[in-house]
Short mmCIF file of C-alpha atoms in Angstrom, two decimals:
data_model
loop_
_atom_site.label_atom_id
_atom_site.label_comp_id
_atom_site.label_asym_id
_atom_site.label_seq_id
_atom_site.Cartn_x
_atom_site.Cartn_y
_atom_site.Cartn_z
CA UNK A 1 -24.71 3.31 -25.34
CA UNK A 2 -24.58 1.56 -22.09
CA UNK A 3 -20.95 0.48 -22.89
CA UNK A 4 -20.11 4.15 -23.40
CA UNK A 5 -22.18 5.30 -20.37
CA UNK A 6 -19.70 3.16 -18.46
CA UNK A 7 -16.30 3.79 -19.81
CA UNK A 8 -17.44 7.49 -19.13
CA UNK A 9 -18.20 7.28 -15.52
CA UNK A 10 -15.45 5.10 -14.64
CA UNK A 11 -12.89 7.62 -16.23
CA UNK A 12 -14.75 10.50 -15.20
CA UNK A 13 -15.55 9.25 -11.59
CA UNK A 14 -11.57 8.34 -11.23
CA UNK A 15 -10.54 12.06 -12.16
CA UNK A 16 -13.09 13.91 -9.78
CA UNK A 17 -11.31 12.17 -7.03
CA UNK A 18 -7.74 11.91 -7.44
CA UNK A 19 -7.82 14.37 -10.49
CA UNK A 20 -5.61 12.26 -12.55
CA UNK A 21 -6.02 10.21 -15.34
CA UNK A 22 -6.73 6.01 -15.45
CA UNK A 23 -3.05 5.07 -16.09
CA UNK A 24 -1.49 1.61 -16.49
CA UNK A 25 -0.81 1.57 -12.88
CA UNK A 26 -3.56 1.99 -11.51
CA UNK A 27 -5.00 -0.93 -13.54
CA UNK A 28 -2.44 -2.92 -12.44
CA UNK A 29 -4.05 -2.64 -8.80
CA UNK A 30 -7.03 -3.24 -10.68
CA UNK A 31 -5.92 -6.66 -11.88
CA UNK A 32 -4.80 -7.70 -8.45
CA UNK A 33 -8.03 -6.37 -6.63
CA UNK A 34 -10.39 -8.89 -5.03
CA UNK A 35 -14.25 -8.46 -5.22
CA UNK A 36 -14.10 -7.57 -1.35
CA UNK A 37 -11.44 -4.63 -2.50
CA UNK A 38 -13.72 -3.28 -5.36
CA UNK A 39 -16.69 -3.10 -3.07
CA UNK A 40 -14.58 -1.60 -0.63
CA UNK A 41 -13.47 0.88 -2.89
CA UNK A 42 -16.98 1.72 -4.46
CA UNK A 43 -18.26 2.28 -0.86
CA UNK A 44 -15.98 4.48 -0.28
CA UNK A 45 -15.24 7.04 -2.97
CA UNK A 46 -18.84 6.98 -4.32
CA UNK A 47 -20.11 8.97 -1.20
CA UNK A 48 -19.28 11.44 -3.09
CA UNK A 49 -21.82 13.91 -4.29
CA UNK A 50 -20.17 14.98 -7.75
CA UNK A 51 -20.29 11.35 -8.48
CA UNK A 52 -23.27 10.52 -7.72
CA UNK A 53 -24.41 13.28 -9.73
CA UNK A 54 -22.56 12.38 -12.63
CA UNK A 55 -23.58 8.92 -12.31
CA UNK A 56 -27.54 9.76 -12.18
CA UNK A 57 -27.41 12.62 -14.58
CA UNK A 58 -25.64 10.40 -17.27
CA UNK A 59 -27.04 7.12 -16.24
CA UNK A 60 -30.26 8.22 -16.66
CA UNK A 61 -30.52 10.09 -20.10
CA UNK A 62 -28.84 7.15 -21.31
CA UNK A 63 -31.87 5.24 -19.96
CA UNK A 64 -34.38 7.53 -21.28
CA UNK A 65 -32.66 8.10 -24.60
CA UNK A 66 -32.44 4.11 -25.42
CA UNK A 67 -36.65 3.79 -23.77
CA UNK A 68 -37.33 6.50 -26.09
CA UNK A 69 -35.87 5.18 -29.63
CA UNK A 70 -37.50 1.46 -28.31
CA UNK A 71 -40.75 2.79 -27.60
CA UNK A 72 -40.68 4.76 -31.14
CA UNK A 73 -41.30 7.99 -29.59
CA UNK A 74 -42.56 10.52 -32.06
CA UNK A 75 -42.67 13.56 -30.46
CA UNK A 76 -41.63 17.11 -30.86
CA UNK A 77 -38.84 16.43 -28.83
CA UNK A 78 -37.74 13.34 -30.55
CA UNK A 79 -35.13 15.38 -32.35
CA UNK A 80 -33.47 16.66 -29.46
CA UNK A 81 -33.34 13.07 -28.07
CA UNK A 82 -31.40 12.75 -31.61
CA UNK A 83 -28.94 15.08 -31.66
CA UNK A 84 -28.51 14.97 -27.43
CA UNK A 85 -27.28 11.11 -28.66
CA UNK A 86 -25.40 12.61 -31.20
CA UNK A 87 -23.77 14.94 -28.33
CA UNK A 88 -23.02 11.93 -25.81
CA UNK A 89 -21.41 10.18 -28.60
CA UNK A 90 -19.14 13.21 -29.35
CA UNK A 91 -18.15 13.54 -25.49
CA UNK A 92 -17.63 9.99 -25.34
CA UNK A 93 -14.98 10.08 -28.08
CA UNK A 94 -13.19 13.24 -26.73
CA UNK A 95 -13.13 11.60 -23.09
CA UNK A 96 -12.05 7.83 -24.66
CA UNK A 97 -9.53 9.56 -27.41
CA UNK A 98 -8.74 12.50 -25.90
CA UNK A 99 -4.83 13.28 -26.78
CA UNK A 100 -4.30 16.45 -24.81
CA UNK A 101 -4.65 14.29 -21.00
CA UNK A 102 -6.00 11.05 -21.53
CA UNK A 103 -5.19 7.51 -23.25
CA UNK A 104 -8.36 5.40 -24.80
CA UNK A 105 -9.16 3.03 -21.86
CA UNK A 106 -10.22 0.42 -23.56
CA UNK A 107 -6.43 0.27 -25.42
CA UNK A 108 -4.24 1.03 -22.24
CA UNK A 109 -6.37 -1.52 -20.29
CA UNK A 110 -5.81 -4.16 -23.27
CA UNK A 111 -1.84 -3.16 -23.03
CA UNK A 112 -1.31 -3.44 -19.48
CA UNK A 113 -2.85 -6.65 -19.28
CA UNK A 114 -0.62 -7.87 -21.65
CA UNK A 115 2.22 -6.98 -20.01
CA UNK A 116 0.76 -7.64 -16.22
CA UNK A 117 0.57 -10.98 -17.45
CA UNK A 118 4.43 -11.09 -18.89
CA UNK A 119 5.10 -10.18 -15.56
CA UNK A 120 3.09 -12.31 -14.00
CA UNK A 121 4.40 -14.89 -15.80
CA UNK A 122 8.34 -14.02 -15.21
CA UNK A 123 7.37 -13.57 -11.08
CA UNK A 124 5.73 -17.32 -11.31
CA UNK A 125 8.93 -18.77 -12.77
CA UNK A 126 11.99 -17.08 -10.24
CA UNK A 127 9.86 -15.01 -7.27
CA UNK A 128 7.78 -18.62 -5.94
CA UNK A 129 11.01 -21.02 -5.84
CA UNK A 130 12.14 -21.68 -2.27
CA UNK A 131 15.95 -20.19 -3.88
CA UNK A 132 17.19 -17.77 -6.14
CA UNK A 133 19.72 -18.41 -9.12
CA UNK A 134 20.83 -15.17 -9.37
CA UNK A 135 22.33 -15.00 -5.85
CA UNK A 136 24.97 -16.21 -4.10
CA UNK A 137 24.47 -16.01 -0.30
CA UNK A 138 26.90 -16.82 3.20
CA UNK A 139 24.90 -19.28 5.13
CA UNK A 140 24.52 -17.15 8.77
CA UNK A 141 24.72 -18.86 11.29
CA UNK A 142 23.33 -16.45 14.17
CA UNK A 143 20.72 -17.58 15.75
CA UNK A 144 17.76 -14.98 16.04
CA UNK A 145 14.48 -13.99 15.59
CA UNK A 146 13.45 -11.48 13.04
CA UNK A 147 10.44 -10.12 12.56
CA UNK A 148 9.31 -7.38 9.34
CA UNK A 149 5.88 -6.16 9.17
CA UNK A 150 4.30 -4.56 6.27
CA UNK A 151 2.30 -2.30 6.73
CA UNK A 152 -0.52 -0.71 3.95
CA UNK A 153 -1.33 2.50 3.07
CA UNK A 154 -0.39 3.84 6.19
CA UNK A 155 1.10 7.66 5.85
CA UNK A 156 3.29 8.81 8.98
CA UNK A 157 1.11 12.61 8.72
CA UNK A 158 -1.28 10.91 10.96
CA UNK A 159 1.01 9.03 13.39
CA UNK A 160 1.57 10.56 16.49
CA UNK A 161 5.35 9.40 16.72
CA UNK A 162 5.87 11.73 14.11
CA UNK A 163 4.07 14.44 15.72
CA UNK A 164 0.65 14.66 14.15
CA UNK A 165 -2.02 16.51 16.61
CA UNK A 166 -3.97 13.60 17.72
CA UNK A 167 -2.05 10.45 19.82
CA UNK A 168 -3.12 8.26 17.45
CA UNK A 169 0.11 5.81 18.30
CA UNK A 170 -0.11 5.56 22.32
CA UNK A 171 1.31 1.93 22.36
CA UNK A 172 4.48 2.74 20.46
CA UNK A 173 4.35 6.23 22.29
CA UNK A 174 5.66 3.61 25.79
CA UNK A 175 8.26 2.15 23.58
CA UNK A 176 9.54 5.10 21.95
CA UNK A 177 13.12 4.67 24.27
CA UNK A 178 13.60 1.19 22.40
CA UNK A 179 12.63 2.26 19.04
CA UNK A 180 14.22 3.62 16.31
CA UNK A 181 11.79 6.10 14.81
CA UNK A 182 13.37 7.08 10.93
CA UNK A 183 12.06 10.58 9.69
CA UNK A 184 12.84 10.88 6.34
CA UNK A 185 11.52 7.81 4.68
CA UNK A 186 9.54 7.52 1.26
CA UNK A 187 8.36 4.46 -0.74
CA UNK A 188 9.04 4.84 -4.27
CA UNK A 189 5.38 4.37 -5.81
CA UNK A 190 1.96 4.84 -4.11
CA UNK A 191 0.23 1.37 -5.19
CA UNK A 192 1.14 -1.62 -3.33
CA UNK A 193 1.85 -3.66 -6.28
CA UNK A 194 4.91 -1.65 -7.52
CA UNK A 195 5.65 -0.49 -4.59
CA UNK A 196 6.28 -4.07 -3.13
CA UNK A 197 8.03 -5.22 -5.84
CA UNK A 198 10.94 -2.73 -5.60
CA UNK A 199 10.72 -3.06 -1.81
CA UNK A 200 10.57 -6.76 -1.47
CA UNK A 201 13.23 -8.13 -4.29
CA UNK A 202 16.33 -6.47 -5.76
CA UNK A 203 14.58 -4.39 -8.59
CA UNK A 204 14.90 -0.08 -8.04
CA UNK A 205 14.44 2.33 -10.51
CA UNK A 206 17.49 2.24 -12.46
CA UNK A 207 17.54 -1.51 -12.26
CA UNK A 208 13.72 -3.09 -12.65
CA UNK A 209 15.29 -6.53 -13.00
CA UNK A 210 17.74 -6.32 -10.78
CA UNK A 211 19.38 -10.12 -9.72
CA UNK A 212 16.11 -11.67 -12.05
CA UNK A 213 13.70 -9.87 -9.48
CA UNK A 214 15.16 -12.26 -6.65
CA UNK A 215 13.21 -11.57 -3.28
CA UNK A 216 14.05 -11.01 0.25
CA UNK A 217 12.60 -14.18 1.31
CA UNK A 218 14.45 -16.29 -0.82
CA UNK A 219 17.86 -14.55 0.76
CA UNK A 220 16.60 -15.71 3.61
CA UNK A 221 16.25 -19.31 2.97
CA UNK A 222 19.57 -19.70 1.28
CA UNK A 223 20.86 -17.87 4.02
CA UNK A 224 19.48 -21.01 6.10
CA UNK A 225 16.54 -19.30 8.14
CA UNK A 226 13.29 -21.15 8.27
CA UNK A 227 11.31 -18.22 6.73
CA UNK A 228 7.03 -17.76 7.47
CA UNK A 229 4.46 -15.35 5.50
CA UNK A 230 1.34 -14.33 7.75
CA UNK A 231 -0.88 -12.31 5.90
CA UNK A 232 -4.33 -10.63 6.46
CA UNK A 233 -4.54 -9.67 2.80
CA UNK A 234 -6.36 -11.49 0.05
CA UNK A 235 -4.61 -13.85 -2.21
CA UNK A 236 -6.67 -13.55 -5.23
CA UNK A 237 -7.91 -10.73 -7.61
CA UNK A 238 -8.42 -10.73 -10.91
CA UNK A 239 -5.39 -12.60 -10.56
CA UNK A 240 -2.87 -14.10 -7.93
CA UNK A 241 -1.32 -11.02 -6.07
CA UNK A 242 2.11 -10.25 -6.51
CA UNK A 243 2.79 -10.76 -2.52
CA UNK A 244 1.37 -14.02 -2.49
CA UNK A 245 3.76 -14.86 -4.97
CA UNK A 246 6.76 -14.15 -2.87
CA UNK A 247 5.08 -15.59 0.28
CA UNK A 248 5.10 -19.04 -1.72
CA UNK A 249 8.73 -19.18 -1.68
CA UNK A 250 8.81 -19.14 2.44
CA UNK A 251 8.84 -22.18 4.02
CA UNK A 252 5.87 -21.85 5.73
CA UNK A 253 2.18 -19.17 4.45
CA UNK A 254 -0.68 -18.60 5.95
CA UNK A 255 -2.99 -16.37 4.26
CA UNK A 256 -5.67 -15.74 7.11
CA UNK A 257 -8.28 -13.43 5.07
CA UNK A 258 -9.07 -16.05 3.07
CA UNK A 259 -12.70 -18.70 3.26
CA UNK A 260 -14.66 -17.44 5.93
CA UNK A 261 -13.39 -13.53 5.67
CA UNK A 262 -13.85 -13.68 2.07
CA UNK A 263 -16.93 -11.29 2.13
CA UNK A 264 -16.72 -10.04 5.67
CA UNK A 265 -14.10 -7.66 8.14
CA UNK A 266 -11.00 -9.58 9.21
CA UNK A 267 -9.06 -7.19 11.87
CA UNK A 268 -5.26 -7.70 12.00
CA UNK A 269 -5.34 -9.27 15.21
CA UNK A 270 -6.17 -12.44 13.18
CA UNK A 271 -1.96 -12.34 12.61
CA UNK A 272 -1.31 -12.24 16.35
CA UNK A 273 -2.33 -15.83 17.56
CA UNK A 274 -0.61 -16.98 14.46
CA UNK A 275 2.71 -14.95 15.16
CA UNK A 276 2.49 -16.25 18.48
CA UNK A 277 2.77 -20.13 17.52
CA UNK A 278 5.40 -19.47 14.90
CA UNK A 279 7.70 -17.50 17.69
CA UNK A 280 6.98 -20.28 19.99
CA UNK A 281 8.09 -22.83 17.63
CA UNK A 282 11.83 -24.81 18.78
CA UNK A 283 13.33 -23.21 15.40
CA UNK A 284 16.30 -21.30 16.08
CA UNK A 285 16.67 -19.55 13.36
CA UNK A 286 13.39 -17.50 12.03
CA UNK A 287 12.29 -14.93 9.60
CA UNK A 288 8.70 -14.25 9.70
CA UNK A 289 7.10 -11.74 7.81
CA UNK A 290 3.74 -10.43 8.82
CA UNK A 291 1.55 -8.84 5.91
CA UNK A 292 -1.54 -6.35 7.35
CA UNK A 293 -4.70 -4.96 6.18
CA UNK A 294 -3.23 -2.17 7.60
CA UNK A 295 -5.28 1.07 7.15
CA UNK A 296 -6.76 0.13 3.55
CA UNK A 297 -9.60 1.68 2.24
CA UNK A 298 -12.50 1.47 3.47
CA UNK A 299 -11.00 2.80 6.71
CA UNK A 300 -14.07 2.51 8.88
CA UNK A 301 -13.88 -1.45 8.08
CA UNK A 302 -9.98 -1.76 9.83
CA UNK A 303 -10.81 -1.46 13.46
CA UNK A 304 -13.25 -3.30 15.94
CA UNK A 305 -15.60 -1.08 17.65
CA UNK A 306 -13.43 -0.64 21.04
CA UNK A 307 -10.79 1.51 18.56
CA UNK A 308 -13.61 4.13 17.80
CA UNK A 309 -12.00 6.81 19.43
CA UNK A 310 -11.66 9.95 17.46
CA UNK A 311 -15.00 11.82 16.78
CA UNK A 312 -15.08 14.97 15.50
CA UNK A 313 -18.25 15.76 16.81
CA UNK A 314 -16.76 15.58 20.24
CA UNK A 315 -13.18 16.61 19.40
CA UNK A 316 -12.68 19.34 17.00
CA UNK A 317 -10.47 19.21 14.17
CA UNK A 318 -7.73 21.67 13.40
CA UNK A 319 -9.16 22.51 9.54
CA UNK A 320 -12.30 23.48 8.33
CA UNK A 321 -13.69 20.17 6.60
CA UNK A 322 -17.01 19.53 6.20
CA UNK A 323 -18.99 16.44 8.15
CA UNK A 324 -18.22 14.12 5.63
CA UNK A 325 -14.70 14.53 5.58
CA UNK A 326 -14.26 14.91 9.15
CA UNK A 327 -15.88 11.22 9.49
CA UNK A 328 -13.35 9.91 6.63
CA UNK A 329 -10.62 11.16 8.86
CA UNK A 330 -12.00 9.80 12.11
CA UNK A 331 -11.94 6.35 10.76
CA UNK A 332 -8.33 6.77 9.29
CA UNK A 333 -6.94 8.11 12.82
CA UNK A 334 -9.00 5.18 14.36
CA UNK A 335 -7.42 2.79 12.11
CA UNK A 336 -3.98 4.29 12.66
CA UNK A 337 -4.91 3.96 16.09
CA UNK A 338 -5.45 -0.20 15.99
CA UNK A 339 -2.66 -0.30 13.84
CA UNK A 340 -0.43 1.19 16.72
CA UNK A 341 -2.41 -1.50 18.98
CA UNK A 342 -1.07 -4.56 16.18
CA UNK A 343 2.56 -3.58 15.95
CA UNK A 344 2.94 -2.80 19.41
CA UNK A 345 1.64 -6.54 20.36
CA UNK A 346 4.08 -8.18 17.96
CA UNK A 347 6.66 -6.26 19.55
CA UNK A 348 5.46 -7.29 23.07
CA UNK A 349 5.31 -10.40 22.76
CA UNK A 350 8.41 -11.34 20.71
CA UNK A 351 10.54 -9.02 23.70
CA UNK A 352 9.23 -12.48 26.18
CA UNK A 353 11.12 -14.34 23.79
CA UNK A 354 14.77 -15.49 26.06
CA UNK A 355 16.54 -14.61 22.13
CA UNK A 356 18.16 -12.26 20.06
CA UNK A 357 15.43 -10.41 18.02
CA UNK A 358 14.39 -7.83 15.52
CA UNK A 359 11.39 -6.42 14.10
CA UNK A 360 11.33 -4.32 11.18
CA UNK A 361 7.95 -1.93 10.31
CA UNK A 362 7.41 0.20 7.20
CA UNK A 363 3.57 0.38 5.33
CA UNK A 364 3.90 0.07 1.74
CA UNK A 365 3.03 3.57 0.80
CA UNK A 366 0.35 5.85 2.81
CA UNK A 367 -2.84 7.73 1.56
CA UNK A 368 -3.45 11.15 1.81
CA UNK A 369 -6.75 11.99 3.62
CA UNK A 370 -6.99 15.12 2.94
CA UNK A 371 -3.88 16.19 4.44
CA UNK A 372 -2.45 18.64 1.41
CA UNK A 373 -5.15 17.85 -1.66
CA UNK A 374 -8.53 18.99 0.42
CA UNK A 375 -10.40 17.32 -2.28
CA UNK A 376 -9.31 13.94 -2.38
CA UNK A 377 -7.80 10.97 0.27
CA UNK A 378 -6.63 7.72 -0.94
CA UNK A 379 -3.57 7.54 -3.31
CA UNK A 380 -2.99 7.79 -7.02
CA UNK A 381 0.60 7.35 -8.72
CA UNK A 382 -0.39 10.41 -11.10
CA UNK A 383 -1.54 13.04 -8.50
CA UNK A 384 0.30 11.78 -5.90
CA UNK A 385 1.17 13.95 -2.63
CA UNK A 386 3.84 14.12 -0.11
CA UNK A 387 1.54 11.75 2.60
CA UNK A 388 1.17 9.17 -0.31
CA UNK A 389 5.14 8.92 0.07
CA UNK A 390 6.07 9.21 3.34
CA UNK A 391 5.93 6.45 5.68
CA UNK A 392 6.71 5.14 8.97
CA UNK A 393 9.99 3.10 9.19
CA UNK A 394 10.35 1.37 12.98
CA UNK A 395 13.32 -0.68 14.36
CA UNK A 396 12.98 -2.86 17.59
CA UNK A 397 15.81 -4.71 19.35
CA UNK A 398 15.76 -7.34 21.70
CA UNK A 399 18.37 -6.92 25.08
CA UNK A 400 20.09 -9.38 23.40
CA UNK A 401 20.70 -7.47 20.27
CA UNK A 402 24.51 -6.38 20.21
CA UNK A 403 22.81 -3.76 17.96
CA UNK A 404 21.49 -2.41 21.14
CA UNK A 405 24.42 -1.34 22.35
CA UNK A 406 25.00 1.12 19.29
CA UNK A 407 22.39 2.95 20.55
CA UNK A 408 23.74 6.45 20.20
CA UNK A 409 24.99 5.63 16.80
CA UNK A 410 21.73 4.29 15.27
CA UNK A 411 20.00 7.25 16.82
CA UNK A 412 22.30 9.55 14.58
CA UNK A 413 20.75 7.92 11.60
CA UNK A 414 17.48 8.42 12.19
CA UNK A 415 17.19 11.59 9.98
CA UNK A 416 18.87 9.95 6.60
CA UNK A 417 17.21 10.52 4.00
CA UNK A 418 15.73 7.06 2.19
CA UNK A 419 14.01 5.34 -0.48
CA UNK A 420 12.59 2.00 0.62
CA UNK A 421 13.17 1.21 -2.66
CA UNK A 422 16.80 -0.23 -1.56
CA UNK A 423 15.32 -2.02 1.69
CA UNK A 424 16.61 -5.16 0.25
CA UNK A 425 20.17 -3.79 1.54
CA UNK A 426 18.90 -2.43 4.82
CA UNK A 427 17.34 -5.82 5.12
CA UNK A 428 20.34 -7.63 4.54
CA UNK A 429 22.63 -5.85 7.47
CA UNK A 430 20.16 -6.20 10.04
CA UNK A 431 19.67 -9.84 9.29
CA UNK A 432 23.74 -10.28 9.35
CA UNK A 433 23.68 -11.83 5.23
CA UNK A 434 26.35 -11.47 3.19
CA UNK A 435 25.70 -11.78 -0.84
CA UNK A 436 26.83 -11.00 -3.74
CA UNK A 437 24.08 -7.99 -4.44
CA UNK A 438 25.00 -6.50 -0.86
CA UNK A 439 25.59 -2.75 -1.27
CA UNK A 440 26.54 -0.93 2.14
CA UNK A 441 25.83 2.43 0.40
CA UNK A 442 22.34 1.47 0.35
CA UNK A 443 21.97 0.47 3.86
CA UNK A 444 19.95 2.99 5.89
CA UNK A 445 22.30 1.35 9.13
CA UNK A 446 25.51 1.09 7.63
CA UNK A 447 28.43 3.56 8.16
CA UNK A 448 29.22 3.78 4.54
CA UNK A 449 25.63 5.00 3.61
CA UNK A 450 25.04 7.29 0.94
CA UNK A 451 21.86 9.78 0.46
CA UNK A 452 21.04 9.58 -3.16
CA UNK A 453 17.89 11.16 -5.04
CA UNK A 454 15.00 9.37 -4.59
CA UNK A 455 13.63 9.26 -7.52
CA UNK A 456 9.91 8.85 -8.16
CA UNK A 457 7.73 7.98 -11.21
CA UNK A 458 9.41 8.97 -14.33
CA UNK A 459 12.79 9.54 -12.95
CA UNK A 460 11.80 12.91 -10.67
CA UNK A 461 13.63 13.91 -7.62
CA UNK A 462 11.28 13.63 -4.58
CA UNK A 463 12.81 16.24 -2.60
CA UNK A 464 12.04 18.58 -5.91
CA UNK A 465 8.69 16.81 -6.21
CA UNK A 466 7.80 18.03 -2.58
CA UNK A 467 9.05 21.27 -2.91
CA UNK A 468 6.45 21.97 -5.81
CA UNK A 469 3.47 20.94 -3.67
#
């Protein structure tokens, strides 16, 4: 009984918030999620009323039920207790076996596993090795600086530089002449495990494999640039996250959440001190990745208390939410908000730097907090919205870019339309590497780009997709 109890509020709980089904994706975050995460997670979503309902209602006429058949109970009512068991039972099967909407959990957990760990497995044995055997890379020779941060779960709808209501992105706001804001940028999944993996290696949609899932960093390092992974995000789950695996190939990682921030806050600024020593380092030749918390649920957890600046009771909102949401979306916008503080200090402090630079920032997908589903905020692959997709995607040059004097000509490209799904190209001409994978049609800065459909989970057409919502 207890067994079923559970199955039934975990699938039941997961569809009164994102009103989707469990699907092997989502249990593929599962697998990578660290106990941190999962409370995180369970503070978060089970505010929620309905659930707690469920949860209590459920939880305890299971309780009573089982007390009452130990105890012997022989009353009158002992034969409702009976055929109420029978009833649970019944439900159970229909919400386990259902075949209109759902898949058994217990069967599509035992099946993504299985292949999570093939995967896994395949990732271990080509993405962790300093080089890549399916490439064949120019050594450059340009001495620079450059500098991609990745952000997480981060939607542009609540970024000021792309106009929402609240100036939730003052910092950048004062560089906004030296950046390159692009518009029109999507990440092709919501969850940060699939997402990465097309946006970090050579794999798209058409091509999963694509080059044996070779990764940006190890481009770099055959490409002769001492490469660094700073990261604020867990290394373990359930198992080894699939960025950590790719951070192993760079020369140098540093995974600062880890030890003492195992069960408590560590803000992003943790990456700053770090980024500082690697930047100050004689090595002329660098590629340094930075790897934030970002704005990850549990939102209220992302920011020190100095960043508490949007409260609704004090500033009204422009919908009619209730209290509870209106407090979920004050801690988003404040975490937005320190976010804006982090990327603006890398920028700051690598533009003291007397050498040709670049920094790169795009979050991995964003959430929607209750943007255009007024009923749910996080992300979910299977009822995904338009803020789940879209993303911020910056570009910084140093004065000694040459880039910086195509000014007028990057500036006209700020509006193509783009899948950071082919980033690995993009990547590539900024960083001045020439290899054998190297499309220009994919490069959001090239002059031979091409818009394409971006295609989206089983092969739909975002643009379409976003018309329907």
């Amino acid at each position: 009984m207890f067994i079923l109890y559970t199955l039934i509020f975990i699938k039941l709980s997961f569809y009164l918030n994102y009103g989707a089904r469990l699907n092997a994706s989502t249990l593929y975050a599962v697998f990578e999620t660290n106990e941190r995460e999962s409370l995180e997670y369970l503070s978060s979503y089970f505010n929620n009323q309905t659930n707690l309902l469920l949860a209590t209602v459920l939880g305890c006429f299971c309780v009573v039920v089982f007390f009452a058949r130990s105890l012997n109970v022989h009353y009158n009512y002992n034969k409702y207790f009976k055929w109420m068991s029978i009833g649970v039972i019944v439900l159970s099967g229909i919400l386990l076996l259902n075949k209109f909407h759902y898949y058994n959990l217990i069967i599509t957990g035992a099946n993504s596993y299985q292949e999570y760990s093939e995967v896994k497995k395949l990732i271990n044995s080509e993405l962790s090795t300093p080089k890549s055997k399916n490439l064949v890379v120019d050594i450059n020779r340009d001495e620079q600086t450059f500098v991609v941060i990745i952000g997480e779960s981060t939607t542009k709808w609540h970024m000021g530089l792309y106009g929402y209501y609240r100036n939730t992105n003052p910092e950048l706001a004062k560089l906004k002449e030296k950046l390159y804001i692009f518009n029109n940028v999507i990440s092709p999944n919501v969850n940060t495990i699939v997402s990465l993996d097309k946006i970090l290696t050579f794999s798209d949609f058409h091509n999963p494999n694509r080059g044996g899932n070779t990764s940006l960093v190890q481009m770099a390092n055959m490409a002769g640039f001492e490469t660094y992974w700073v990261s604020n995000q867990h290394v373990h789950g359930l198992n080894q996250s699939f960025a950590a695996e790719i951070a192993y190939a760079s020369n140098y990682s540093y995974f600062l959440a880890m030890d003492h921030y195992h069960f408590s806050t560590s803000y992003d600024e943790v990456v700053l001190q770090k980024f500082e020593n690697i930047i100050n380092t004689k090595t002329k030749k660098k590629l340094i990745f930075l790897h934030l918390i970002g704005t990850h649920i549990r939102y209220s957890d992302r920011y020190p208390k100095s960043f508490n600046v949007f409260k609704s009771k004090e500033q009204e909102l422009d919908k009619d939410v209730d209290m509870e949401k209106e407090s979920i979306i004050d801690h988003y916008d404040n975490a937005v908000l320190y976010n804006d503080h982090i990327v603006s200090e890398v920028i700051k402090k690598i533009s003291k730097q007397p050498t040709k630079s670049t920094v790169v920032y795009f979050s991995d997908h964003g959430d929607d907090v209750y943007d255009v589903n007024q009923n749910i905020f996080g992300h979910s692959e299977d009822n995904a919205t338009p803020p789940m997709y879209e993303v911020p995607f910056l570009l910084w040059f140093s004065k000694q870019n040459p880039k910086r004097t195509k000014d007028s000509i990057l500036r006209s490209y700020t509006n193509r339309k783009y899948n950071l799904e082919d980033f690995e190209h993009t990547f590539s001409d900024l960083l001045g590497v020439s290899h054998n994978l190297f499309e220009p049609s994919k490069s959001i800065v090239n002059d031979k780009f091409k818009e394409k459909n971006r295609l989206i989970k089983d092969g739909v057409d975002y643009d379409v997709y976003k018309a329907k919502k």
